[in-house]
Short mmCIF file of C-alpha atoms in Angstrom, two decimals:
data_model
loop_
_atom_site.label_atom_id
_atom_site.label_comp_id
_atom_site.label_asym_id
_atom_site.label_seq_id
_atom_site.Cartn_x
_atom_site.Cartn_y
_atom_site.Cartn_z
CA UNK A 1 156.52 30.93 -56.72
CA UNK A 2 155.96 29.07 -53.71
CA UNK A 3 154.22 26.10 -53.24
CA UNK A 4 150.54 26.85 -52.77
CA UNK A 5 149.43 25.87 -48.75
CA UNK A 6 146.77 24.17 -47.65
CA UNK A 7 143.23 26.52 -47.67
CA UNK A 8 141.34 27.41 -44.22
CA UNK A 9 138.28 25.40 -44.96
CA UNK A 10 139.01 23.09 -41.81
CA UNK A 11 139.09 26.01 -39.31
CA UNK A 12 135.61 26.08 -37.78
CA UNK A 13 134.09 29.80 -37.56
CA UNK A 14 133.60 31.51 -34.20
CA UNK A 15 130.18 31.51 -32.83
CA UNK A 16 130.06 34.91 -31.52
CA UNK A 17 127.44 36.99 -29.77
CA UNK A 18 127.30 40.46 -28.74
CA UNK A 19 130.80 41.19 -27.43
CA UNK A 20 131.32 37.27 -25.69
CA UNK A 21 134.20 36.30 -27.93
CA UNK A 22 133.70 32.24 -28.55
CA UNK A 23 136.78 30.13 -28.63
CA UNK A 24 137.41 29.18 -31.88
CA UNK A 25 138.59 25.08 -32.75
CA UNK A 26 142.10 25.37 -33.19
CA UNK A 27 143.58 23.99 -36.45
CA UNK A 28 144.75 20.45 -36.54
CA UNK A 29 148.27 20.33 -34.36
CA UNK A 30 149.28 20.89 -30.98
CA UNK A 31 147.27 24.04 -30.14
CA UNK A 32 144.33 24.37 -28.01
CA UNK A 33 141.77 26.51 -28.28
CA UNK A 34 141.42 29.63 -26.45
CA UNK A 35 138.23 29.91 -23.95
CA UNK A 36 136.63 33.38 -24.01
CA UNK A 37 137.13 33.02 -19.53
CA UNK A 38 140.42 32.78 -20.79
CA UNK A 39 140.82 35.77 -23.51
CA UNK A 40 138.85 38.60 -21.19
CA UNK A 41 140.36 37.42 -17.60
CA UNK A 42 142.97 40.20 -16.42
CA UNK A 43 146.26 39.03 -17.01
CA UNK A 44 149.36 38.77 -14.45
CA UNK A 45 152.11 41.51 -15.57
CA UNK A 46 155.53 40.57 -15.60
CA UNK A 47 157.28 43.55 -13.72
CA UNK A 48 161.10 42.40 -15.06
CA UNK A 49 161.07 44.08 -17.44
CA UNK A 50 159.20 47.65 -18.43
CA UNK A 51 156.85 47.96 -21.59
CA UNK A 52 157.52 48.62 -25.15
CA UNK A 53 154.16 49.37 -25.93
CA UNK A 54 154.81 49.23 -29.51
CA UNK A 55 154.71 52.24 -31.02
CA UNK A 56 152.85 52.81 -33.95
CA UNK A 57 154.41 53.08 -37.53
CA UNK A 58 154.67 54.49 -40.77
CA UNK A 59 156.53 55.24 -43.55
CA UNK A 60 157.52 58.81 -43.73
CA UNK A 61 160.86 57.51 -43.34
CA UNK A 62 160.89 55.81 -46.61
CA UNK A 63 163.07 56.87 -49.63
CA UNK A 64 161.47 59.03 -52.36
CA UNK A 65 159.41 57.00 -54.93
CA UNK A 66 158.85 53.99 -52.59
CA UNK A 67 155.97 53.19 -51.82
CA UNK A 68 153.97 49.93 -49.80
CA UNK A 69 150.64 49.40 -51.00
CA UNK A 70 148.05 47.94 -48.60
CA UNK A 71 144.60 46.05 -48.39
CA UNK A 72 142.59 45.72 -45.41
CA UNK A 73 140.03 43.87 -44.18
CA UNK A 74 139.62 41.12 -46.42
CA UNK A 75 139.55 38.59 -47.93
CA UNK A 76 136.46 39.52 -50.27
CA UNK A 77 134.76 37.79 -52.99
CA UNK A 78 137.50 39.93 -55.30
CA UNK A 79 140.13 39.57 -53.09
CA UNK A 80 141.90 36.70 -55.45
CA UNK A 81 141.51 38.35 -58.95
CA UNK A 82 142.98 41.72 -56.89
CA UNK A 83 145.83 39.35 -55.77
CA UNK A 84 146.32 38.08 -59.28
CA UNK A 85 146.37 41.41 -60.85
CA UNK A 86 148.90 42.56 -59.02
CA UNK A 87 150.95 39.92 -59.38
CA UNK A 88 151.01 40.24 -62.74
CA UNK A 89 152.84 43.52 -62.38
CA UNK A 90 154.89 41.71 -60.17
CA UNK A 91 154.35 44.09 -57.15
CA UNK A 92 154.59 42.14 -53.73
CA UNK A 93 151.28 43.58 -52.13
CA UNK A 94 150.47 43.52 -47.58
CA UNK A 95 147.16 42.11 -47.37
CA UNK A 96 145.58 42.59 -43.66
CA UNK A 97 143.17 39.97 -43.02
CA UNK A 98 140.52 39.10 -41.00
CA UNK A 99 139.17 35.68 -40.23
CA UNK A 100 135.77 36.35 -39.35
CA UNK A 101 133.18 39.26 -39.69
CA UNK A 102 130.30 38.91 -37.00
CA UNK A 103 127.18 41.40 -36.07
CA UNK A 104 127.26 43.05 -33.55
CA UNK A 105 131.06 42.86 -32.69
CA UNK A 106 133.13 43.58 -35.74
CA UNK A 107 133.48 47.83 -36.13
CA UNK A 108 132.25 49.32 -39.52
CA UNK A 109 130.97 45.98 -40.92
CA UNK A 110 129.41 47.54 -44.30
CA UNK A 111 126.60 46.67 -46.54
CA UNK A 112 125.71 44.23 -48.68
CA UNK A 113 123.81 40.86 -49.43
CA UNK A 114 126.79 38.34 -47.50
CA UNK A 115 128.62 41.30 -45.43
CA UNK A 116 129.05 38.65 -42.70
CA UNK A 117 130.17 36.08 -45.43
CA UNK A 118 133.84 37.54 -45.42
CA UNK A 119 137.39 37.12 -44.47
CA UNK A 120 139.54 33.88 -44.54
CA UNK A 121 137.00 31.94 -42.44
CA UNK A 122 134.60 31.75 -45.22
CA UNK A 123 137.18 32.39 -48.44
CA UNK A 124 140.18 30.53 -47.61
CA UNK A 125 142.50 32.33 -49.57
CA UNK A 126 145.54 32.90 -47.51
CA UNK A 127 147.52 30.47 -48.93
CA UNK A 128 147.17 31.35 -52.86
CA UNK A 129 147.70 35.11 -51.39
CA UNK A 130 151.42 33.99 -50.45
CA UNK A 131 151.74 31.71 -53.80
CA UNK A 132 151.31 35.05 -55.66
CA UNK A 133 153.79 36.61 -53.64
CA UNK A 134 152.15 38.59 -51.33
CA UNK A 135 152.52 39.16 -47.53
CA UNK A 136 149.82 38.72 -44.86
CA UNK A 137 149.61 41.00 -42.06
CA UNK A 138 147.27 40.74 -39.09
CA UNK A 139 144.02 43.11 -38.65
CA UNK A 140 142.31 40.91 -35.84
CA UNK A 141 140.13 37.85 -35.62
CA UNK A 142 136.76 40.02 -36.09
CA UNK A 143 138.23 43.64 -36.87
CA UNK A 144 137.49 44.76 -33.36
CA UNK A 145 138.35 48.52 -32.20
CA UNK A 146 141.43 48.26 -29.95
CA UNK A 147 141.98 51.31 -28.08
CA UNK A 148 140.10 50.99 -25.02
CA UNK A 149 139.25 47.96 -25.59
CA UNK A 150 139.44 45.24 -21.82
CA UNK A 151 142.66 43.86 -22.53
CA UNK A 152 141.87 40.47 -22.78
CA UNK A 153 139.90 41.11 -25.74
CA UNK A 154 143.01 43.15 -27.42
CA UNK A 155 144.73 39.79 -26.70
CA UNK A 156 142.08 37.38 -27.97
CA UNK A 157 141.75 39.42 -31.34
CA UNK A 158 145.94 39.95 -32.20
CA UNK A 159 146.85 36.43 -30.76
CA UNK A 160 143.78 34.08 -31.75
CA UNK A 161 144.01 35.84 -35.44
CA UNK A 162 148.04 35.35 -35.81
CA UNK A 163 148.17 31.72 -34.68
CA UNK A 164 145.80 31.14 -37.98
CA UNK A 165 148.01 33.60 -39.85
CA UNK A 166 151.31 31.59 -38.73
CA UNK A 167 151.39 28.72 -40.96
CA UNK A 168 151.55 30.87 -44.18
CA UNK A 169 154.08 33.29 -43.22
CA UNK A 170 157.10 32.34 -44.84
CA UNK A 171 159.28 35.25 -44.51
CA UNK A 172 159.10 34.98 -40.97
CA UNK A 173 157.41 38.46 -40.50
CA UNK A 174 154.35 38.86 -38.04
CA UNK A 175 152.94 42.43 -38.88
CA UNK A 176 149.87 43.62 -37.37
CA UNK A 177 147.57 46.85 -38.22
CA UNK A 178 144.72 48.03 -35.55
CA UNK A 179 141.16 48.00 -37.34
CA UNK A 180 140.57 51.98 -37.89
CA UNK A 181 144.17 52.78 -36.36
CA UNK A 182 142.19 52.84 -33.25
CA UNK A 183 145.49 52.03 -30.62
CA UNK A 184 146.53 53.47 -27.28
CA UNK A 185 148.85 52.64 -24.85
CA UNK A 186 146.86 50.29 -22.46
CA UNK A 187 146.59 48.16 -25.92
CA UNK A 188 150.61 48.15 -26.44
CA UNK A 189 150.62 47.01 -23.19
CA UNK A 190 148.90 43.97 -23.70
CA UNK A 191 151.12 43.00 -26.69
CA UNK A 192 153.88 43.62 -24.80
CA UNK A 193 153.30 41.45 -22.13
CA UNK A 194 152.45 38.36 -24.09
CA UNK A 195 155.22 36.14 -25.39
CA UNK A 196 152.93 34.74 -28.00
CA UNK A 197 152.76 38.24 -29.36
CA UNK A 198 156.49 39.40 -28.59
CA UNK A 199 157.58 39.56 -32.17
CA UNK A 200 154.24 41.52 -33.67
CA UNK A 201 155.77 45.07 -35.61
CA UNK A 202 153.09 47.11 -35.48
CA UNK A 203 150.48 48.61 -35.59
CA UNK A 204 151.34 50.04 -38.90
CA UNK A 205 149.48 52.79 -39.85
CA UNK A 206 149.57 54.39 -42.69
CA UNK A 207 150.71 57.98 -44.84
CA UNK A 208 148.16 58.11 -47.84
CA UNK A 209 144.18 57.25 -47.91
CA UNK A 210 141.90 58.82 -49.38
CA UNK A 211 138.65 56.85 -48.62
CA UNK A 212 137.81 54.11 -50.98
CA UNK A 213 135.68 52.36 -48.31
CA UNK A 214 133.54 55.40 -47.83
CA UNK A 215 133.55 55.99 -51.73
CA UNK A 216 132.10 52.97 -52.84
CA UNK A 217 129.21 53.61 -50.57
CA UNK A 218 128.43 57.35 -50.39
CA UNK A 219 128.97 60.33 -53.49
CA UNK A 220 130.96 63.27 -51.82
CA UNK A 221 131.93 65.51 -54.36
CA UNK A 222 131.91 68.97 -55.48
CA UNK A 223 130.74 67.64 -58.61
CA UNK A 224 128.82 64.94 -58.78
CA UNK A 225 127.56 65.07 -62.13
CA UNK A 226 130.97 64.41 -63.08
CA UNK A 227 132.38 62.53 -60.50
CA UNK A 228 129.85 60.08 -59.09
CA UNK A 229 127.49 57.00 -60.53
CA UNK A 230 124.32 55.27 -59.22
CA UNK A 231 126.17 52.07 -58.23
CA UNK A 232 126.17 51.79 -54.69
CA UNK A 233 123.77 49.10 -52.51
CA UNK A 234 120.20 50.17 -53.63
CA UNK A 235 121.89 52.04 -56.65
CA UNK A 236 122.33 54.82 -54.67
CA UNK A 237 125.37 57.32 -55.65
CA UNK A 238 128.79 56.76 -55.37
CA UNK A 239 132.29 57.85 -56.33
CA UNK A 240 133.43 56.70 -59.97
CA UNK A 241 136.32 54.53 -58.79
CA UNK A 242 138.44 56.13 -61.62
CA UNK A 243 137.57 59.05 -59.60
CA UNK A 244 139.01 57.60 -56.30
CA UNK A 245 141.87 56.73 -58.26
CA UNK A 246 142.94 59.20 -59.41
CA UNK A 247 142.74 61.11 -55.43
CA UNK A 248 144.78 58.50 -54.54
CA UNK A 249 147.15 58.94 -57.27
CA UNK A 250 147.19 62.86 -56.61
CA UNK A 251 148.09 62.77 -52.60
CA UNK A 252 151.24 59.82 -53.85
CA UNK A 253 152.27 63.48 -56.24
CA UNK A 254 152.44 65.73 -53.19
CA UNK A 255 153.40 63.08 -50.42
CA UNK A 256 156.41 61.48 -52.93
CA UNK A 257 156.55 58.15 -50.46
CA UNK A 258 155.18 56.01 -47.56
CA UNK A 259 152.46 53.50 -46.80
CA UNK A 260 149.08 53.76 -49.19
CA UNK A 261 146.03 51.80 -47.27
CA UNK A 262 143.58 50.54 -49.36
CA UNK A 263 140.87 48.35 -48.98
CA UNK A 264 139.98 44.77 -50.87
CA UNK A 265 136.56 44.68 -48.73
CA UNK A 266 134.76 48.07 -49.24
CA UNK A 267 131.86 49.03 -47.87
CA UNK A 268 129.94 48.09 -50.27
CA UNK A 269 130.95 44.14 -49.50
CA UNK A 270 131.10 42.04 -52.48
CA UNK A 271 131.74 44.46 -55.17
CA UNK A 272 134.51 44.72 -57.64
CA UNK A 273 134.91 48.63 -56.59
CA UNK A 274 138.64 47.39 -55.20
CA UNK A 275 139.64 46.55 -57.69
CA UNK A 276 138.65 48.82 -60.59
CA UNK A 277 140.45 50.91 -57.99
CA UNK A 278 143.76 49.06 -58.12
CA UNK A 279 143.55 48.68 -62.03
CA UNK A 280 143.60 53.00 -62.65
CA UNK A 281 146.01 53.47 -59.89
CA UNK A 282 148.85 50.77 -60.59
CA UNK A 283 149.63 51.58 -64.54
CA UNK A 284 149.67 55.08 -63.66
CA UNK A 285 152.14 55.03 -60.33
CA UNK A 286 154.65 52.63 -63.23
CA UNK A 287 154.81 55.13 -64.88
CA UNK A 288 155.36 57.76 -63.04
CA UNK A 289 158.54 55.30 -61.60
CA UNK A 290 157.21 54.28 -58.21
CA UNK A 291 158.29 51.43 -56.65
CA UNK A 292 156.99 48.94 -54.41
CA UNK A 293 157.75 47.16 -51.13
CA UNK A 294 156.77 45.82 -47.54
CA UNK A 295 155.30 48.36 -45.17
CA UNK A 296 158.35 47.74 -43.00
CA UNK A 297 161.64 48.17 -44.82
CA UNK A 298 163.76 45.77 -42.64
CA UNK A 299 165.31 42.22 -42.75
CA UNK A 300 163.77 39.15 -40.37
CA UNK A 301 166.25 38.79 -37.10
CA UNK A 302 168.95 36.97 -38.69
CA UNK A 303 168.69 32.87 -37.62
CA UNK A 304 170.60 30.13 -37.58
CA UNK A 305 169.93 27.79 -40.94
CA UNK A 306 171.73 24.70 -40.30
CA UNK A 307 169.35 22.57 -40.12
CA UNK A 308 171.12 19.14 -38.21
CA UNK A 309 174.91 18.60 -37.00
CA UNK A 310 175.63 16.53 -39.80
CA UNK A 311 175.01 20.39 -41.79
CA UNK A 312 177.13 22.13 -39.67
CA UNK A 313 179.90 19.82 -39.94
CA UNK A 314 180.06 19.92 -43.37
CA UNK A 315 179.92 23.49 -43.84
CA UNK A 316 183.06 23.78 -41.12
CA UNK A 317 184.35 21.66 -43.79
CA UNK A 318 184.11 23.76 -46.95
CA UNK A 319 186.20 26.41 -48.48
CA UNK A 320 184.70 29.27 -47.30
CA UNK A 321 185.75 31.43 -50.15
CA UNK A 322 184.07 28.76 -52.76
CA UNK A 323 181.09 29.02 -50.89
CA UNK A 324 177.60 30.05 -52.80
CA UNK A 325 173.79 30.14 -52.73
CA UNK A 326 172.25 28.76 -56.39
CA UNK A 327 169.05 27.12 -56.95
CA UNK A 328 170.75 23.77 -57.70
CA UNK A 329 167.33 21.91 -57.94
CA UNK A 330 164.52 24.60 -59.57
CA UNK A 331 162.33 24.75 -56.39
CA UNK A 332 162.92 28.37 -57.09
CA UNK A 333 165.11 28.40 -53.67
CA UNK A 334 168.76 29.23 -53.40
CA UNK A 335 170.85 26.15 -51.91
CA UNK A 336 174.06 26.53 -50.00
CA UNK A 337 177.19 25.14 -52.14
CA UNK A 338 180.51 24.81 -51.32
CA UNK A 339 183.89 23.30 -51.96
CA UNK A 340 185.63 20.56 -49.83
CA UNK A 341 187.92 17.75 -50.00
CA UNK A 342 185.30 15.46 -51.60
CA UNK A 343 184.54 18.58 -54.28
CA UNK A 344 181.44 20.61 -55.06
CA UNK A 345 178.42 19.72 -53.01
CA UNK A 346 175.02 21.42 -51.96
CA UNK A 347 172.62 21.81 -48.65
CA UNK A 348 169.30 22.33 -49.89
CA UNK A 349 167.33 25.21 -48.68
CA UNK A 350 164.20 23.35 -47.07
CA UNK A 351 160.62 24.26 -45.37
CA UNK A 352 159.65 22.36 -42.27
CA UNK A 353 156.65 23.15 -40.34
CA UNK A 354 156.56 25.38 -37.27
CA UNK A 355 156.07 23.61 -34.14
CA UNK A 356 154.10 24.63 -30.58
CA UNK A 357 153.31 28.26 -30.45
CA UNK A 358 155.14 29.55 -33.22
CA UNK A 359 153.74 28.02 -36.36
CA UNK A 360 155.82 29.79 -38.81
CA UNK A 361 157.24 27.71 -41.39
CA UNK A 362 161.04 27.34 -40.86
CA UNK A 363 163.43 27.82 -43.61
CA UNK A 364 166.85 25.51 -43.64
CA UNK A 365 169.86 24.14 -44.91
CA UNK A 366 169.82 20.16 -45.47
CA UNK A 367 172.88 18.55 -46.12
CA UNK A 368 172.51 14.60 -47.04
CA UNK A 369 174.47 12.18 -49.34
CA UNK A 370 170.87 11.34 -51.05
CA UNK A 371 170.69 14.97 -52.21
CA UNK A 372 173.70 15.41 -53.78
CA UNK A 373 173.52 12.07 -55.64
CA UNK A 374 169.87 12.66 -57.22
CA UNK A 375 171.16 16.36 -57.85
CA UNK A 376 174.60 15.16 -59.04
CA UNK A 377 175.53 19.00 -58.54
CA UNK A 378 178.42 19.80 -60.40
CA UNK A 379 180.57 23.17 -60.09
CA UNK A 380 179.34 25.65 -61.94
CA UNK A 381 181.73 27.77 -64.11
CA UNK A 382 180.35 31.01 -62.47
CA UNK A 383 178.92 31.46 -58.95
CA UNK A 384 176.32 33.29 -58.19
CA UNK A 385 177.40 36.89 -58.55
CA UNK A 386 178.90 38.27 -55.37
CA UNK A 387 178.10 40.98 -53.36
CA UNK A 388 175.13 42.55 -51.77
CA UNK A 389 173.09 42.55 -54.79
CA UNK A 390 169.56 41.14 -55.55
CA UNK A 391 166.05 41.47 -55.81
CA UNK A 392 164.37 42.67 -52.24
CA UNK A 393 161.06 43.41 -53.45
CA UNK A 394 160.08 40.90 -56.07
CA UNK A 395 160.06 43.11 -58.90
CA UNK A 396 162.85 41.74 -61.15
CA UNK A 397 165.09 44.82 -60.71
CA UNK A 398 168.13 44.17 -59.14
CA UNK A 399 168.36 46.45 -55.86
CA UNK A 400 171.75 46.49 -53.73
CA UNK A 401 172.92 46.77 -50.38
CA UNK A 402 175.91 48.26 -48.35
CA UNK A 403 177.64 48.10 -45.09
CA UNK A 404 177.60 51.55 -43.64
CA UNK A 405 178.36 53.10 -40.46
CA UNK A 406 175.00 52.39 -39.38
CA UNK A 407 174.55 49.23 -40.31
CA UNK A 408 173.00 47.28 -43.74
CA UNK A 409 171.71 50.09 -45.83
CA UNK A 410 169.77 48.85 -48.95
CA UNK A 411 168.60 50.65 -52.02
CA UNK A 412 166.17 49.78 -54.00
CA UNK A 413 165.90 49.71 -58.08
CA UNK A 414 163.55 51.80 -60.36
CA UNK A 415 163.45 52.24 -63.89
CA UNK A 416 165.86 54.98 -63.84
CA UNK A 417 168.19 53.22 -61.65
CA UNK A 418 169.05 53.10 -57.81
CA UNK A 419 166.23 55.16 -55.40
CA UNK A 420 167.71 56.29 -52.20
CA UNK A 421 169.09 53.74 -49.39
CA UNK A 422 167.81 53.09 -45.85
CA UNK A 423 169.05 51.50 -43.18
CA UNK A 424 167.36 47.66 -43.38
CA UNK A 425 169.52 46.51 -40.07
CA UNK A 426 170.83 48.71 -38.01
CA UNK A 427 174.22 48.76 -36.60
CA UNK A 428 174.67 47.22 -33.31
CA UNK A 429 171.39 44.82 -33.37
CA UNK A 430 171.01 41.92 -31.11
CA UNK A 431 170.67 39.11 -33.79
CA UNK A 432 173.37 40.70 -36.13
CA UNK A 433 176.50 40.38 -34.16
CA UNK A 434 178.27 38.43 -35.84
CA UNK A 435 177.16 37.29 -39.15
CA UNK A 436 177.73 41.03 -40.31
CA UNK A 437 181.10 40.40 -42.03
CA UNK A 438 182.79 40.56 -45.41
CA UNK A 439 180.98 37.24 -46.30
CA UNK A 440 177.70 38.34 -46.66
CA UNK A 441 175.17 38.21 -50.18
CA UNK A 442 172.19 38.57 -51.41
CA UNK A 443 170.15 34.52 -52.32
CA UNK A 444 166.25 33.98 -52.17
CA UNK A 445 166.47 30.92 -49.64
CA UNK A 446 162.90 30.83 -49.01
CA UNK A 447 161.20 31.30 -52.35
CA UNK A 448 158.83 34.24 -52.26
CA UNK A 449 160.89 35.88 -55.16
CA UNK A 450 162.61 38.07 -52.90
CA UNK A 451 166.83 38.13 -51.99
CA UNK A 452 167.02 37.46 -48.28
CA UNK A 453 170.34 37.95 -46.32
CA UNK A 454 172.73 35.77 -45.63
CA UNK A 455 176.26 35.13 -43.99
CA UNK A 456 178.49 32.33 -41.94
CA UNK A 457 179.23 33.76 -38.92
CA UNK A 458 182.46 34.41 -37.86
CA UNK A 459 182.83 32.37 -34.19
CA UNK A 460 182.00 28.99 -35.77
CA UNK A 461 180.13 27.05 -38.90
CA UNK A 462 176.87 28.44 -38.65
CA UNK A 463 174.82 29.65 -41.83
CA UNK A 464 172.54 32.50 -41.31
CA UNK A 465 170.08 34.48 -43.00
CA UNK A 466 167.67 37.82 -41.98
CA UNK A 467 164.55 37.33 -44.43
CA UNK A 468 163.40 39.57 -47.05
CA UNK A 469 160.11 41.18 -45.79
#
């Protein structure tokens, strides 16, 4: 579990009219604020280089029986006891949030009593999300239609939302989904031109829905004697949310795989229906021997992870073949450990704060005296197993890895055994060269419960890891 992070409470709300987009005060640190002249001015378009324009994803690619479950819009009043339920099955859900919903600007905004009392602005949840082991992915500031939307406002909406998203993101992954999967090409553009949004995968859209926000608001049925209940806003008819269930659970049968959106703020805003949802469909996919994991079955960019000179010369000093990752002091992170003239010793795995536009929290290797005194690490009789083995997804089944022709292929682990691989770094990518060797393993460095990869690389004394996502 990681530690929980500070709540959103500080962050003032937009004041937002009509389509003029507010700035928003910027959290305490070194940002500043962005001015709405600012967000909807056109843009100078750096003509180095040509666009990616970030094609949209899915996950039709994914092995049989693996599936990525997904909330938007959030957070809602339920959001939390959703979060904790799922948890408790120990599946490693992709919340998209939204800070703020606002009339008259956000798309599809819903009913109910407080239907502008949502997202983190107002329930500042995103930290206890990633404490219960979730991931957050971006869905805008105000859920906004993108496609066709002036591009400054496509800008203000991805970038003003992730730099509040930033702080909490601990496995280093900045995912983004476009409100409605409403996304074009002038939109890619935008992201692709901004450094601030360089490293957003997205959009990801999705392979399975079958309409839980329209469900918990309208009955369509062909029986809806059967199938629907007078519990909607102004107890007009619904769908049964067993019913919805169980069309969700249906379409997984005949689709066998990919990305399942959901929704933790229905339209019916401040209801429960999400998770009465959640609670018919989850027991049932168990069973049936799904698995679950990120929307985007890859590793981080691998980094660097010595933290300071005085860690990299003490790794250059160490045995490399006695070197291991163990949780030496139960912060429920692996440390680096190694042998050298002076014996056993350990670099803790640490969290330091992101700093100027990337607020991402940083995960490194520490190596002081201090530590290893307090610690008084000692060899253990047996290392931490070798090999490209470990838990990817959270789920306390041990999945493993391989080095294949092209590249880190990883499988993950059901209740029957191995599911079929896919490739989680491909052969020949920029931030792999060189830390792909014999070397590498399998060690939760960062503490969300799932094994991230890790290596020295082979030109020097460097200690590197690509994070779980």
């Amino acid at each position: 579990m990681v530690p929980l992070r500070p709540a959103l409470g500080t962050l003032s709300r937009g004041l937002l009219a009509g389509l003029a987009l507010a700035a928003c005060s910027a959290p305490p640190g070194d940002l500043e604020p962005l001015s709405h002249a600012a967000a909807t001015q056109p843009r100078a378009v750096a003509l180095h280089a040509p666009p990616r324009l970030h094609p949209q994803l899915d996950g039709r690619a994914f092995p049989d029986h693996v599936l990525a479950l997904t909330w938007d819009d959030g957070p809602d009043v339920s959001t939390l006891r959703l979060a904790g339920y799922l948890a408790e099955k120990r599946i490693s859900a992709t919340f998209f949030v939204v800070d703020e919903w606002a009339g008259n600007l956000s798309e599809e905004p819903g009913r109910g009593a407080h239907e502008f009392e949502t997202g983190y602005a107002f329930i500042p949840i995103l930290g206890d999300l990633v404490a219960l082991g979730h991931r957050l992915g971006n869905h805008t500031a105000n859920h906004v239609l993108l496609a066709s939307a002036n591009p400054g406002v496509v800008d203000f909406e991805l970038k003003e939302n992730q730099r509040r998203i930033d702080p909490f993101l601990i496995n280093e992954l900045r995912v983004f989904r476009s409100p409605g999967g409403a996304w074009d090409d002038d939109a890619g553009a935008v992201v692709d031109q901004d450094p601030a949004l360089d490293e957003l995968v997205g959009p990801v859209r999705w392979d399975i829905d079958r309409k839980d926000w329209e469900s918990s608001l309208y009955c369509r049925s062909d029986h809806p004697a059967f199938e629907c209940e007078p519990a909607a806003p102004g107890r007009q008819s619904r769908v049964r949310p067993e019913v919805t269930a169980r069309r969700y659970l249906d379409t997984i049968a005949k689709t066998g795989h990919g990305i399942v959106l959901f929704h933790d703020r229905v339209g019916d805003v401040g209801s429960d229906y999400a998770l009465r949802v959640a609670r018919h469909v989850v027991p049932e996919l168990e069973a049936r021997g799904y698995v679950f994991a990120s929307p985007v079955l890859t590793f981080s960019p691998f980094r660097g992870r010595a933290g300071d000179s005085l860690t990299t010369d003490w790794v250059a000093s160490l045995d490399r073949a006695s070197i291991t990752f163990i949780d030496v002091d139960g912060d429920g992170r692996a440390d680096l450990c190694g042998t050298d003239s002076a014996g056993f010793g350990c670099a803790r795995s640490v969290e330091r704060e992101g700093r100027g536009i990337d607020r991402r929290p940083e995960t490194f290797f520490e190596w002081t005296a201090s530590f290893n005194a307090s610690v008084r690490p000692t060899e253990p009789k047996t290392h931490a197993r070798p090999g490209l083995r470990g838990d990817l997804n959270g789920d306390g089944r041990e999945d493993e890895c391989h080095v294949t022709r092209d590249g880190v292929s990883c499988a993950l682990a059901g209740p029957r055994g191995l599911l079929g691989s896919s490739v989680w770094i491909a052969k020949g990518r920029n931030d792999a060269q060189g830390w792909m060797n014999d070397g590498m393993v399998l060690a939760d460095v960062n503490g969300d419960g799932r094994a991230d990869l890790c290596s020295l690389r082979d030109a020097d004394a460097d200690v590197g890891c690509a994070l779980a996502p």
